[in-house]
PDB file of C-alpha atoms in Angstrom:
ATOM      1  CA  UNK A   1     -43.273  43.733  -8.209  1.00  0.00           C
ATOM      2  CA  UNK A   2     -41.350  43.711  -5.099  1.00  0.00           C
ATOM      3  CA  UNK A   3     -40.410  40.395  -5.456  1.00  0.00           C
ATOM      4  CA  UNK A   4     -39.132  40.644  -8.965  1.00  0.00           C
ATOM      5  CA  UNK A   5     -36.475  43.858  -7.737  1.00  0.00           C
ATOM      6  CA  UNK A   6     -35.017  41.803  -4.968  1.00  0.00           C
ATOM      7  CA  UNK A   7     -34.143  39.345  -7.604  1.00  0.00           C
ATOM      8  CA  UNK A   8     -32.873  41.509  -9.791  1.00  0.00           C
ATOM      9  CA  UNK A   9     -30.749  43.154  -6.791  1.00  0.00           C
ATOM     10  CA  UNK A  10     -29.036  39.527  -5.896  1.00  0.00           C
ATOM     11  CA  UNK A  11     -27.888  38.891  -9.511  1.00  0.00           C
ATOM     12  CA  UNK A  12     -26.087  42.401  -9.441  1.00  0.00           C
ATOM     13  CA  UNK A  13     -24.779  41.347  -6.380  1.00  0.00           C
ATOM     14  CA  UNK A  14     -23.161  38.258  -8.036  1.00  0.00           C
ATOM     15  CA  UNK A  15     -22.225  39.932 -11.387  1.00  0.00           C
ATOM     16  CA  UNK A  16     -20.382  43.024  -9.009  1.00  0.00           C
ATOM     17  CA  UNK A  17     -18.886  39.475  -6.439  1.00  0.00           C
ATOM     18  CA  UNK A  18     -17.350  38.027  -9.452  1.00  0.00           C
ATOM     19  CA  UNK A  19     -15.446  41.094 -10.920  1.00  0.00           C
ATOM     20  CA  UNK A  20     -13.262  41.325  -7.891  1.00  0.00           C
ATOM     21  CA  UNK A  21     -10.483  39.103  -8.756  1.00  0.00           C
ATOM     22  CA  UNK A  22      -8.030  40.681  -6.648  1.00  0.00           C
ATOM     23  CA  UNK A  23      -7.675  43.376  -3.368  1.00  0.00           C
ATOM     24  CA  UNK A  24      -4.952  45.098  -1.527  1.00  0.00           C
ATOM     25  CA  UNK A  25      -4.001  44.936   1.815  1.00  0.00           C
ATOM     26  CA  UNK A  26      -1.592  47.925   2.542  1.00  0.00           C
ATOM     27  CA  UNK A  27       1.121  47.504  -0.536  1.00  0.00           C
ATOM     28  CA  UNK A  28       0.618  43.793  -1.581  1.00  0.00           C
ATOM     29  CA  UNK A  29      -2.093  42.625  -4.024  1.00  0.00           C
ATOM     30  CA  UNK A  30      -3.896  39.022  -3.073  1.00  0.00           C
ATOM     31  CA  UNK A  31      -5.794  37.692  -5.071  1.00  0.00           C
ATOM     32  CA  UNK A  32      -9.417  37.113  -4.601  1.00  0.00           C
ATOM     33  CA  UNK A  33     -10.670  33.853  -3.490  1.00  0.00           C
ATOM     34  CA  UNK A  34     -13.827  34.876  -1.583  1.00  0.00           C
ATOM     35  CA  UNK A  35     -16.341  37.870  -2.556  1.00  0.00           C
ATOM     36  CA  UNK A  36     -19.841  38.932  -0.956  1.00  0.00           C
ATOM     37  CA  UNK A  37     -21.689  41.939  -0.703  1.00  0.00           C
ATOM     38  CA  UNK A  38     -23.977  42.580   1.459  1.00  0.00           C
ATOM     39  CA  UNK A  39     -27.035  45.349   1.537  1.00  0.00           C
ATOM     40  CA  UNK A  40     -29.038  46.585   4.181  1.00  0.00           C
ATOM     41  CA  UNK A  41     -32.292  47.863   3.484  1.00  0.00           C
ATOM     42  CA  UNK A  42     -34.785  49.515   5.849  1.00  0.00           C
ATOM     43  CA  UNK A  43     -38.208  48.535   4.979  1.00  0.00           C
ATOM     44  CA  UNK A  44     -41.267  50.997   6.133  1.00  0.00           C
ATOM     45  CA  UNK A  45     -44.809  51.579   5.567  1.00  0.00           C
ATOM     46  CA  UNK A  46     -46.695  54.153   5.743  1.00  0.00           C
ATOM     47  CA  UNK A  47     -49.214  54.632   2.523  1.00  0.00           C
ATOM     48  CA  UNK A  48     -47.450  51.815   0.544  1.00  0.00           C
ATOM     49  CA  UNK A  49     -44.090  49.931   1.373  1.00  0.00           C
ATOM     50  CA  UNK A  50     -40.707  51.933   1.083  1.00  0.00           C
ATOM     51  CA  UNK A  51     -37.056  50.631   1.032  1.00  0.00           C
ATOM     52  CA  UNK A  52     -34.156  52.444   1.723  1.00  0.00           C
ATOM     53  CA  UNK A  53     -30.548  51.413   1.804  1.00  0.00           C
ATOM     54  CA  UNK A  54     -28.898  52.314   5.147  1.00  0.00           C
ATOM     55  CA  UNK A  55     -25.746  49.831   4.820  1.00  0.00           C
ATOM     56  CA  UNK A  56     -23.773  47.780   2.474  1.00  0.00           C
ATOM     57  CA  UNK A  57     -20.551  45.792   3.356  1.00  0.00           C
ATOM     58  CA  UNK A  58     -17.687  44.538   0.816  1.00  0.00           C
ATOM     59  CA  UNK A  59     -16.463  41.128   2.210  1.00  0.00           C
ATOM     60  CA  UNK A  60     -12.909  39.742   0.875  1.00  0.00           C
ATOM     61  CA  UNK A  61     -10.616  37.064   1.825  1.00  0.00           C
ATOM     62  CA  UNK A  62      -7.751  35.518   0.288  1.00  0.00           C
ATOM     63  CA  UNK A  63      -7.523  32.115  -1.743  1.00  0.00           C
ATOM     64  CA  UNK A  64      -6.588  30.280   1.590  1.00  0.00           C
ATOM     65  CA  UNK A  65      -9.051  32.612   4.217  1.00  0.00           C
ATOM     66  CA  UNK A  66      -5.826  33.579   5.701  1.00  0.00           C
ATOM     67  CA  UNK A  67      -6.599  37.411   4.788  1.00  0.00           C
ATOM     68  CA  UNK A  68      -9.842  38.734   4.944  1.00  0.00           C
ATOM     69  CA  UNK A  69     -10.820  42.190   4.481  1.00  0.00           C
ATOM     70  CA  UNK A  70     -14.198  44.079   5.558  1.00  0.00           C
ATOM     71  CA  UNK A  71     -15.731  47.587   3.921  1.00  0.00           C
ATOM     72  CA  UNK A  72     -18.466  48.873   5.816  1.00  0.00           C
ATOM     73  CA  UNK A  73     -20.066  51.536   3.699  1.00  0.00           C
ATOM     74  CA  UNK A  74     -23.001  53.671   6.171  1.00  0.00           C
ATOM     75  CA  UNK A  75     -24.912  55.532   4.157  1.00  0.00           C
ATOM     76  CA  UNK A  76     -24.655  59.100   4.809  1.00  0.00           C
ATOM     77  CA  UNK A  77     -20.673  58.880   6.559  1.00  0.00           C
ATOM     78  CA  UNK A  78     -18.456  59.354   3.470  1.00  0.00           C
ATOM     79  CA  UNK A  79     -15.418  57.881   5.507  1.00  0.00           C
ATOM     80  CA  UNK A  80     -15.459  53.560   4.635  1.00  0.00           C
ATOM     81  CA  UNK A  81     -14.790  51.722   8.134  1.00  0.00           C
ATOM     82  CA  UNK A  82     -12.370  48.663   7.338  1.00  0.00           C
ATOM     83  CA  UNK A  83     -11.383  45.494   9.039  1.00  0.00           C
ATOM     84  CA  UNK A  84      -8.253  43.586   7.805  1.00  0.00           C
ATOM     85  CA  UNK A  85      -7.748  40.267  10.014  1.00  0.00           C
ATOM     86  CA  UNK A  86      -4.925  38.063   9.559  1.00  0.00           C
ATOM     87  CA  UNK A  87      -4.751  34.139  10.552  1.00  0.00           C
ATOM     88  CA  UNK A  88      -2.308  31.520  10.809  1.00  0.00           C
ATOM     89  CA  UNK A  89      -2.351  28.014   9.597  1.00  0.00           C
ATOM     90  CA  UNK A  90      -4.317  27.103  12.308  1.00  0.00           C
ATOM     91  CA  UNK A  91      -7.141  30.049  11.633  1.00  0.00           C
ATOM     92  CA  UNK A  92      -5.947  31.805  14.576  1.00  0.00           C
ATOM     93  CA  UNK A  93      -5.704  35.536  14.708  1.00  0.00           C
ATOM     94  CA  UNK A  94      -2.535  37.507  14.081  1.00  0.00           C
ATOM     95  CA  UNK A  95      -3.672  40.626  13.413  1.00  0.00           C
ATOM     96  CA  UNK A  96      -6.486  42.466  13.265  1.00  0.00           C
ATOM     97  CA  UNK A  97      -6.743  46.578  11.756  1.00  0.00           C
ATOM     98  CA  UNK A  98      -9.563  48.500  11.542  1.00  0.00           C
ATOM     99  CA  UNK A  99      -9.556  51.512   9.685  1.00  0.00           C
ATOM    100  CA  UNK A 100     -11.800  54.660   9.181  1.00  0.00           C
ATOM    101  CA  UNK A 101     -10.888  55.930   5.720  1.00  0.00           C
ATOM    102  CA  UNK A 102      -7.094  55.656   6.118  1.00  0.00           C
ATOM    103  CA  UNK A 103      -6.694  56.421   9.478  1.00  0.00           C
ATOM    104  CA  UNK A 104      -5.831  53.017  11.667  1.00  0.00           C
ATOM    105  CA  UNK A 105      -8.134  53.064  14.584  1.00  0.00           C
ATOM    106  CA  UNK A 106      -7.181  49.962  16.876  1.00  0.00           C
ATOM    107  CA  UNK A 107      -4.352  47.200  15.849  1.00  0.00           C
ATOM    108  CA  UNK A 108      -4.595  44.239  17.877  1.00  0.00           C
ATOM    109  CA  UNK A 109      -1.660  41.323  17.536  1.00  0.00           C
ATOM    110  CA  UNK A 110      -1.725  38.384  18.764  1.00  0.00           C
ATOM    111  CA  UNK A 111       1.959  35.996  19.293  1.00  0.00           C
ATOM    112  CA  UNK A 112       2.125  32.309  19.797  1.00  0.00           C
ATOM    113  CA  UNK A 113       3.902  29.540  21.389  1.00  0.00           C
ATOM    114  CA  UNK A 114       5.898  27.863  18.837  1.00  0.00           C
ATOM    115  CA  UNK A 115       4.244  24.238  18.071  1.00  0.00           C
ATOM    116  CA  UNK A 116       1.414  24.501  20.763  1.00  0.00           C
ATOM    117  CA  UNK A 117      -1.247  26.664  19.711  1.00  0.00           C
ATOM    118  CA  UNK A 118      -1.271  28.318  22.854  1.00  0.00           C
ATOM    119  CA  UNK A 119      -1.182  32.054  22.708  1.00  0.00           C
ATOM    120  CA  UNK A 120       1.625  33.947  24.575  1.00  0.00           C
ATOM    121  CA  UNK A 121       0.937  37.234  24.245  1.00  0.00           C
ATOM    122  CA  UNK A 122      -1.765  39.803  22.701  1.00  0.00           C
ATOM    123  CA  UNK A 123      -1.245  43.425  22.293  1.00  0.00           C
ATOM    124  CA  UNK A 124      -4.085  45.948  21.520  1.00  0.00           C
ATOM    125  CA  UNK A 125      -3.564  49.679  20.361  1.00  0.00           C
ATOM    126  CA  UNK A 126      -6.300  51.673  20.748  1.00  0.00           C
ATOM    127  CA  UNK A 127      -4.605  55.048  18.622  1.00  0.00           C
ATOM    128  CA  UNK A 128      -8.362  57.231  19.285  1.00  0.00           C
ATOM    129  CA  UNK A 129      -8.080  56.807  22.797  1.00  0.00           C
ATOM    130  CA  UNK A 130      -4.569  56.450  23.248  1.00  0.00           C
ATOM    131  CA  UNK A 131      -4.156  53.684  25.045  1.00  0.00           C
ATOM    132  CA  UNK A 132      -1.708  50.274  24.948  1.00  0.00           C
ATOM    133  CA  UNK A 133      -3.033  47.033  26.789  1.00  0.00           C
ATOM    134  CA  UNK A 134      -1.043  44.375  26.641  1.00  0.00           C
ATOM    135  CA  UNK A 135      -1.984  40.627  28.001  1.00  0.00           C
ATOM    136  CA  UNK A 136       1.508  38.082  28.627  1.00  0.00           C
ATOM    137  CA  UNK A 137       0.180  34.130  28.810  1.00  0.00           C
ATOM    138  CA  UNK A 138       2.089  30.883  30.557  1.00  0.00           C
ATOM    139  CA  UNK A 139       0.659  27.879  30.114  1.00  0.00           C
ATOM    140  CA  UNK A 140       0.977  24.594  31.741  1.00  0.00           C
ATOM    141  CA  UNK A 141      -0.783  21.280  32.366  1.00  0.00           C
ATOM    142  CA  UNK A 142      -2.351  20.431  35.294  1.00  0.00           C
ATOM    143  CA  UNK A 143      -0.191  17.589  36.587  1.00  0.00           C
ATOM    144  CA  UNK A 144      -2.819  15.877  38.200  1.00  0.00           C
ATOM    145  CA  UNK A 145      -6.037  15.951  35.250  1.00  0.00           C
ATOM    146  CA  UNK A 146      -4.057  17.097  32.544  1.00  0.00           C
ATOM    147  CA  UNK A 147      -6.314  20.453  31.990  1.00  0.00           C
ATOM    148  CA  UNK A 148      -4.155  23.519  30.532  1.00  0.00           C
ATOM    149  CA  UNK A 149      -3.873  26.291  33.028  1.00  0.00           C
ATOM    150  CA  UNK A 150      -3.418  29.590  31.487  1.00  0.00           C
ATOM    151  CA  UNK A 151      -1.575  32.243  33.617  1.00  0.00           C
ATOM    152  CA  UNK A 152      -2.441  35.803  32.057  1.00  0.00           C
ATOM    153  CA  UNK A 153      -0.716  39.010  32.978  1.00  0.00           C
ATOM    154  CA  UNK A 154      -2.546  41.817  31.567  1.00  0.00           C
ATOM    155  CA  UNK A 155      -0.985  45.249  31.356  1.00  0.00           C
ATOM    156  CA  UNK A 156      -2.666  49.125  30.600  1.00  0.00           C
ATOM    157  CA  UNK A 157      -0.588  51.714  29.938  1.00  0.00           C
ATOM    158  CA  UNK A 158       2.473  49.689  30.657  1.00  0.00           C
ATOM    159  CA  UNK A 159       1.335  49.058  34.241  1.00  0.00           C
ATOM    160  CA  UNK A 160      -0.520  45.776  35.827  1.00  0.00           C
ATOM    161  CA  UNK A 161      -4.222  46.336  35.820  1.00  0.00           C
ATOM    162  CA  UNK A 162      -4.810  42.213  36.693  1.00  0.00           C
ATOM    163  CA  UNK A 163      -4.053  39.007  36.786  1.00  0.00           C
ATOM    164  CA  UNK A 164      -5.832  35.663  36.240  1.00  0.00           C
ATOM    165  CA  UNK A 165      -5.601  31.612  35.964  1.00  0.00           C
ATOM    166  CA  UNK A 166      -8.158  30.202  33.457  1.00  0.00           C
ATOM    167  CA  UNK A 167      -8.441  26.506  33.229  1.00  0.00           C
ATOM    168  CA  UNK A 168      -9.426  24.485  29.901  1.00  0.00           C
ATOM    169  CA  UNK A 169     -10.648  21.137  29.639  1.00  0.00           C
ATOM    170  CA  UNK A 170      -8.846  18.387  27.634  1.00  0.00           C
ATOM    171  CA  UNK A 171     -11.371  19.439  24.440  1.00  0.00           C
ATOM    172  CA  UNK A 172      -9.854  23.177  25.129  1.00  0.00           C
ATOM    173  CA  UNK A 173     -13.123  24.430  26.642  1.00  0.00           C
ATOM    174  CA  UNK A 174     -12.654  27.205  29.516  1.00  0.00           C
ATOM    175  CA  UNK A 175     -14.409  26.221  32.491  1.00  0.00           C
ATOM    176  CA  UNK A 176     -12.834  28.552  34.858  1.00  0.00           C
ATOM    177  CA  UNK A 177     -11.513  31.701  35.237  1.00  0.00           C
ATOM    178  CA  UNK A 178     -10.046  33.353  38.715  1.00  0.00           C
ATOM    179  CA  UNK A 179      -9.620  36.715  38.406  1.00  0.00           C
ATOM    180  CA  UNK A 180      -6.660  38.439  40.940  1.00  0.00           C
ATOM    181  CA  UNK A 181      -6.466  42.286  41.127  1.00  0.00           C
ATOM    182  CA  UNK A 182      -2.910  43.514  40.717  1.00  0.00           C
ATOM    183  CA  UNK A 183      -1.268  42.929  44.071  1.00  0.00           C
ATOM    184  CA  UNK A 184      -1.813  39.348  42.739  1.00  0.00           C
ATOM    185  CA  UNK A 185      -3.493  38.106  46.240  1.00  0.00           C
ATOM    186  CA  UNK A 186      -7.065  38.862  46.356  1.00  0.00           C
ATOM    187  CA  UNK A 187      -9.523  37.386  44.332  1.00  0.00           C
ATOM    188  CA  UNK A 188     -11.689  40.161  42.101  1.00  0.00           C
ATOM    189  CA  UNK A 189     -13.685  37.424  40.711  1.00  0.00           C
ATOM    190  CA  UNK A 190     -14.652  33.505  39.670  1.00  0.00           C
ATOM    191  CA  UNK A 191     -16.204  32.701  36.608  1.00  0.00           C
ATOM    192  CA  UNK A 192     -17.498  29.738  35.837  1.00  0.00           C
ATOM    193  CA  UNK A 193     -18.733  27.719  32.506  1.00  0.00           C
ATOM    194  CA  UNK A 194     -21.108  24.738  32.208  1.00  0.00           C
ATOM    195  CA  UNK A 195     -21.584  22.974  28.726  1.00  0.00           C
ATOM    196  CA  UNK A 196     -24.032  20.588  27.542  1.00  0.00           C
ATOM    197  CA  UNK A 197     -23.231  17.236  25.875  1.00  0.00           C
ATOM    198  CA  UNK A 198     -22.500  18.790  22.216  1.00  0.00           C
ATOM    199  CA  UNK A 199     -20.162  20.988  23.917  1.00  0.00           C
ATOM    200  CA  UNK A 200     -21.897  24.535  24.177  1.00  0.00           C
ATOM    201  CA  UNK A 201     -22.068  26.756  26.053  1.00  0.00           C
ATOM    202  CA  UNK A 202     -25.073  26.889  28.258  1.00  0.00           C
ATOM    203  CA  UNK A 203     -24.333  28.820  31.648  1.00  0.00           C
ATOM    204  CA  UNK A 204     -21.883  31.063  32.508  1.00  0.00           C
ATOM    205  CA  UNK A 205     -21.509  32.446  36.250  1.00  0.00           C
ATOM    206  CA  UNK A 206     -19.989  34.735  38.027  1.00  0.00           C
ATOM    207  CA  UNK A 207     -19.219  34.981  42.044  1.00  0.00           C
ATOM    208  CA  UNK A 208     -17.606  38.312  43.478  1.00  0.00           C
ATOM    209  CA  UNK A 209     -15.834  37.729  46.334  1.00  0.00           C
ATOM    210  CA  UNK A 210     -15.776  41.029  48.076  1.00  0.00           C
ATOM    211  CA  UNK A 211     -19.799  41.603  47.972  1.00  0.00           C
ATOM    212  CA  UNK A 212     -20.119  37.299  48.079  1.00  0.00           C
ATOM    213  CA  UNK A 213     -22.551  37.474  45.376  1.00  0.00           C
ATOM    214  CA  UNK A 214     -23.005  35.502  42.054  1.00  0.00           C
TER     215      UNK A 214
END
């Protein structure tokens, strides 16, 4: 019997999937080129098996994936908790909103160097806790292996809370990152990243200059 209901529950998923030709995205409607919903079901057992639904989230995105747009419904919290991200061409972020009910939450935005790829600058408001952090990139290749070297500023509250050089590979893989504190001398921090042979990640470590610990 319990096989025969989660059947039944997957072909109301696709019947509810393929009604959704179009969503909106603060005033403009796009149409619908993606649709999922997903349930989450808590399964116990105590004199026979029971289920109980303790999630469900609306997935959206636009005929290109350029826009896609998340509803998290919890059970039991009457307010919906939305994501709206935003890409470019390239499927990099522009913008991501999330949203509890209509209330905007945190807006991060992300800028980019005209025909390189490279971001220049990300900005993050966080409007529960009140707080701006802002991160200001300059890139350059290494003149000697050719590795991009990514200078980052980042900023809290308007003021310098860091700095740090991260180094990429020629395949764009970070395999260093040297974190200064905000005189812009002394080295917080060195984190390092080994891959294997199909390119992922399989180490990542850390050495902390002041305590000379990894």
């Amino acid at each position: 019997m319990r096989s025969v209901l989660f059947v039944f529950s997957l072909l109301l998923v696709s019947q509810m999937c393929i009604g959704q030709t179009s969503f909106m995205v603060g005033t403009e409607k796009i149409q619908t080129g993606y649709a999922m919903r997903l349930y989450v079901y808590e399964l116990a057992f105590r004199d026979s098996f029971k289920t109980t639904l303790i999630d469900s989230v609306v997935t959206l995105a636009s005929k290109d994936s350029l826009v896609v747009l998340e509803q998290n419904h919890p059970v039991g919290d009457p307010a919906v908790l939305t994501t709206i991200t935003t890409l470019n061409k390239l499927k990099q972020p522009l913008k991501i909103v999330t949203l509890k009910g209509n209330v905007e939450q945190i807006v991060k935005e992300w800028t980019y160097e005209p025909n390189a790829g490279h971001a220049s600058q990300f900005v993050e408001d966080n409007k529960v806790k009140v707080v701006m952090r802002k991160e200001v990139y300059s890139s350059a290749f290494d003149k000697i292996n050719g590795d991009l070297i990514i200078d980052v500023t980042s900023y809290s509250g308007g003021k310098v809370e860091f700095y740090s050089k991260e180094y990429y590979d020629k395949m764009g893989k970070k395999y260093k990152e040297v974190r200064l504190n905000d005189n812009k001398k002394d080295v917080l921090h060195t984190e390092n990243y080994t891959y294997n042979d199909a390119g992922k990640l399989v180490s990542r470590s850390v050495y902390f200059k002041e305590f000379n610990v990894t």
